[in-house]
Amino acid sequence: YVEASDETMKKRLIHRGQSSGRVDDNEETIKQRLKTFHEQTKPVIDHYSKLGKLKSVNSENAPEVVFSEVER
């Protein structure tokens, strides 16, 4: 699980929308995506974490650190 705060995800997606021209990377759509993530995906992540079957990587770190962690 490559995790990042909601605020970081908002910033990254807004930036992606500006650089790629994706019209679905806007504030309203991002809010809905995050809501869906917290309601539907996060419980699955929590379940596997409790079972000790989840590997997490903090994507708030520098890109090369995140890459190294994922690779490991």
Short mmCIF file of N, CA and C in Angstrom, two decimals:
data_model
loop_
_atom_site.label_atom_id
_atom_site.label_comp_id
_atom_site.label_asym_id
_atom_site.label_seq_id
_atom_site.Cartn_x
_atom_site.Cartn_y
_atom_site.Cartn_z
N TYR A 1 0.85 -1.17 0.00
CA TYR A 1 0.00 0.00 0.00
C TYR A 1 0.89 1.23 0.00
N VAL A 2 0.79 2.03 -1.02
CA VAL A 2 1.57 3.27 -1.12
C VAL A 2 0.65 4.37 -0.60
N GLU A 3 0.96 4.86 0.60
CA GLU A 3 0.04 5.79 1.25
C GLU A 3 0.52 7.23 1.20
N ALA A 4 -0.47 8.11 1.18
CA ALA A 4 -0.22 9.55 1.22
C ALA A 4 -1.44 10.20 1.87
N SER A 5 -1.24 11.34 2.47
CA SER A 5 -2.36 12.06 3.09
C SER A 5 -3.33 12.55 2.01
N ASP A 6 -4.55 12.80 2.43
CA ASP A 6 -5.54 13.34 1.50
C ASP A 6 -5.05 14.65 0.90
N GLU A 7 -4.43 15.49 1.72
CA GLU A 7 -3.94 16.79 1.24
C GLU A 7 -2.88 16.59 0.15
N THR A 8 -1.97 15.66 0.37
CA THR A 8 -0.94 15.38 -0.64
C THR A 8 -1.57 14.87 -1.92
N MET A 9 -2.53 13.98 -1.79
CA MET A 9 -3.19 13.44 -2.98
C MET A 9 -3.91 14.55 -3.75
N LYS A 10 -4.59 15.45 -3.03
CA LYS A 10 -5.27 16.56 -3.70
C LYS A 10 -4.26 17.40 -4.50
N LYS A 11 -3.16 17.76 -3.86
CA LYS A 11 -2.14 18.58 -4.53
C LYS A 11 -1.59 17.87 -5.76
N ARG A 12 -1.29 16.58 -5.62
CA ARG A 12 -0.72 15.83 -6.75
C ARG A 12 -1.70 15.71 -7.90
N LEU A 13 -2.96 15.46 -7.59
CA LEU A 13 -3.96 15.30 -8.64
C LEU A 13 -4.28 16.63 -9.33
N ILE A 14 -4.33 17.71 -8.55
CA ILE A 14 -4.54 19.04 -9.16
C ILE A 14 -3.38 19.35 -10.10
N HIS A 15 -2.16 19.08 -9.65
CA HIS A 15 -0.98 19.32 -10.50
C HIS A 15 -1.04 18.46 -11.76
N ARG A 16 -1.43 17.18 -11.60
CA ARG A 16 -1.54 16.30 -12.76
C ARG A 16 -2.57 16.85 -13.75
N GLY A 17 -3.68 17.35 -13.23
CA GLY A 17 -4.70 17.91 -14.11
C GLY A 17 -4.21 19.12 -14.88
N GLN A 18 -3.40 19.94 -14.22
CA GLN A 18 -2.86 21.13 -14.88
C GLN A 18 -1.84 20.78 -15.94
N SER A 19 -1.04 19.76 -15.66
CA SER A 19 0.03 19.42 -16.60
C SER A 19 -0.43 18.48 -17.72
N SER A 20 -1.48 17.70 -17.47
CA SER A 20 -1.91 16.74 -18.48
C SER A 20 -3.17 17.15 -19.23
N GLY A 21 -3.88 18.12 -18.68
CA GLY A 21 -5.13 18.53 -19.30
C GLY A 21 -6.31 17.64 -18.94
N ARG A 22 -6.12 16.73 -17.97
CA ARG A 22 -7.22 15.87 -17.56
C ARG A 22 -8.31 16.70 -16.88
N VAL A 23 -9.49 16.68 -17.44
CA VAL A 23 -10.57 17.48 -16.89
C VAL A 23 -11.17 16.86 -15.62
N ASP A 24 -10.90 15.56 -15.38
CA ASP A 24 -11.46 14.92 -14.18
C ASP A 24 -10.57 15.11 -12.95
N ASP A 25 -9.45 15.77 -13.08
CA ASP A 25 -8.60 16.07 -11.92
C ASP A 25 -8.93 17.48 -11.43
N ASN A 26 -10.13 17.60 -10.87
CA ASN A 26 -10.58 18.88 -10.32
C ASN A 26 -11.01 18.65 -8.87
N GLU A 27 -11.19 19.74 -8.12
CA GLU A 27 -11.48 19.66 -6.68
C GLU A 27 -12.68 18.75 -6.37
N GLU A 28 -13.78 18.95 -7.08
CA GLU A 28 -15.00 18.20 -6.79
C GLU A 28 -14.82 16.70 -7.04
N THR A 29 -14.23 16.35 -8.16
CA THR A 29 -14.01 14.94 -8.49
C THR A 29 -13.02 14.31 -7.51
N ILE A 30 -11.99 15.03 -7.15
CA ILE A 30 -11.00 14.52 -6.21
C ILE A 30 -11.64 14.25 -4.85
N LYS A 31 -12.49 15.16 -4.39
CA LYS A 31 -13.20 14.95 -3.12
C LYS A 31 -14.01 13.66 -3.17
N GLN A 32 -14.68 13.42 -4.29
CA GLN A 32 -15.50 12.21 -4.43
C GLN A 32 -14.62 10.96 -4.46
N ARG A 33 -13.49 11.03 -5.15
CA ARG A 33 -12.57 9.89 -5.19
C ARG A 33 -12.06 9.55 -3.79
N LEU A 34 -11.69 10.59 -3.03
CA LEU A 34 -11.19 10.35 -1.67
C LEU A 34 -12.29 9.79 -0.77
N LYS A 35 -13.50 10.28 -0.92
CA LYS A 35 -14.63 9.76 -0.14
C LYS A 35 -14.83 8.27 -0.46
N THR A 36 -14.81 7.94 -1.73
CA THR A 36 -14.96 6.54 -2.14
C THR A 36 -13.83 5.68 -1.58
N PHE A 37 -12.61 6.20 -1.63
CA PHE A 37 -11.46 5.47 -1.08
C PHE A 37 -11.67 5.17 0.39
N HIS A 38 -12.04 6.19 1.17
CA HIS A 38 -12.20 6.01 2.62
C HIS A 38 -13.36 5.08 2.96
N GLU A 39 -14.41 5.09 2.17
CA GLU A 39 -15.57 4.26 2.45
C GLU A 39 -15.41 2.82 1.96
N GLN A 40 -14.76 2.63 0.81
CA GLN A 40 -14.75 1.31 0.21
C GLN A 40 -13.40 0.61 0.22
N THR A 41 -12.33 1.35 0.05
CA THR A 41 -11.01 0.73 -0.06
C THR A 41 -10.29 0.67 1.28
N LYS A 42 -10.35 1.73 2.06
CA LYS A 42 -9.63 1.78 3.33
C LYS A 42 -10.00 0.63 4.27
N PRO A 43 -11.28 0.23 4.37
CA PRO A 43 -11.61 -0.92 5.22
C PRO A 43 -10.89 -2.21 4.79
N VAL A 44 -10.68 -2.39 3.51
CA VAL A 44 -9.96 -3.57 3.02
C VAL A 44 -8.49 -3.48 3.43
N ILE A 45 -7.91 -2.30 3.29
CA ILE A 45 -6.53 -2.08 3.70
C ILE A 45 -6.38 -2.36 5.19
N ASP A 46 -7.31 -1.84 5.99
CA ASP A 46 -7.28 -2.05 7.44
C ASP A 46 -7.40 -3.53 7.79
N HIS A 47 -8.25 -4.24 7.09
CA HIS A 47 -8.43 -5.68 7.32
C HIS A 47 -7.12 -6.44 7.12
N TYR A 48 -6.48 -6.22 6.01
CA TYR A 48 -5.23 -6.93 5.73
C TYR A 48 -4.09 -6.47 6.63
N SER A 49 -4.15 -5.22 7.07
CA SER A 49 -3.16 -4.74 8.02
C SER A 49 -3.28 -5.49 9.34
N LYS A 50 -4.52 -5.67 9.82
CA LYS A 50 -4.76 -6.40 11.07
C LYS A 50 -4.29 -7.85 10.97
N LEU A 51 -4.34 -8.41 9.79
CA LEU A 51 -3.89 -9.80 9.58
C LEU A 51 -2.38 -9.89 9.41
N GLY A 52 -1.72 -8.74 9.35
CA GLY A 52 -0.27 -8.72 9.15
C GLY A 52 0.14 -9.05 7.72
N LYS A 53 -0.77 -8.81 6.79
CA LYS A 53 -0.51 -9.15 5.38
C LYS A 53 -0.40 -7.92 4.49
N LEU A 54 -0.10 -6.78 5.09
CA LEU A 54 -0.04 -5.54 4.32
C LEU A 54 1.34 -4.93 4.45
N LYS A 55 1.89 -4.54 3.35
CA LYS A 55 3.14 -3.80 3.32
C LYS A 55 2.80 -2.36 2.94
N SER A 56 3.32 -1.41 3.70
CA SER A 56 3.04 0.00 3.44
C SER A 56 4.31 0.75 3.10
N VAL A 57 4.16 1.73 2.22
CA VAL A 57 5.25 2.62 1.87
C VAL A 57 4.71 4.04 1.99
N ASN A 58 5.45 4.88 2.70
CA ASN A 58 5.05 6.26 2.88
C ASN A 58 5.47 7.06 1.65
N SER A 59 4.51 7.46 0.86
CA SER A 59 4.84 8.18 -0.36
C SER A 59 5.01 9.68 -0.14
N GLU A 60 5.02 10.10 1.12
CA GLU A 60 5.32 11.49 1.44
C GLU A 60 6.83 11.74 1.35
N ASN A 61 7.61 10.66 1.32
CA ASN A 61 9.06 10.77 1.21
C ASN A 61 9.47 11.18 -0.20
N ALA A 62 10.76 11.44 -0.37
CA ALA A 62 11.30 11.80 -1.68
C ALA A 62 11.07 10.64 -2.66
N PRO A 63 10.86 10.95 -3.93
CA PRO A 63 10.59 9.90 -4.92
C PRO A 63 11.60 8.75 -4.92
N GLU A 64 12.89 9.06 -4.79
CA GLU A 64 13.89 7.98 -4.80
C GLU A 64 13.77 7.08 -3.57
N VAL A 65 13.35 7.65 -2.44
CA VAL A 65 13.14 6.85 -1.22
C VAL A 65 11.93 5.94 -1.40
N VAL A 66 10.85 6.50 -1.95
CA VAL A 66 9.64 5.71 -2.19
C VAL A 66 9.95 4.58 -3.16
N PHE A 67 10.67 4.87 -4.22
CA PHE A 67 11.04 3.84 -5.20
C PHE A 67 11.84 2.73 -4.53
N SER A 68 12.79 3.11 -3.73
CA SER A 68 13.64 2.13 -3.04
C SER A 68 12.80 1.25 -2.11
N GLU A 69 11.87 1.86 -1.40
CA GLU A 69 11.00 1.10 -0.48
C GLU A 69 10.11 0.13 -1.26
N VAL A 70 9.55 0.58 -2.36
CA VAL A 70 8.69 -0.29 -3.18
C VAL A 70 9.51 -1.44 -3.75
N GLU A 71 10.70 -1.12 -4.21
CA GLU A 71 11.57 -2.14 -4.77
C GLU A 71 11.92 -3.22 -3.72
N ARG A 72 12.17 -2.75 -2.49
CA ARG A 72 12.52 -3.67 -1.41
C ARG A 72 11.34 -4.55 -1.07
#
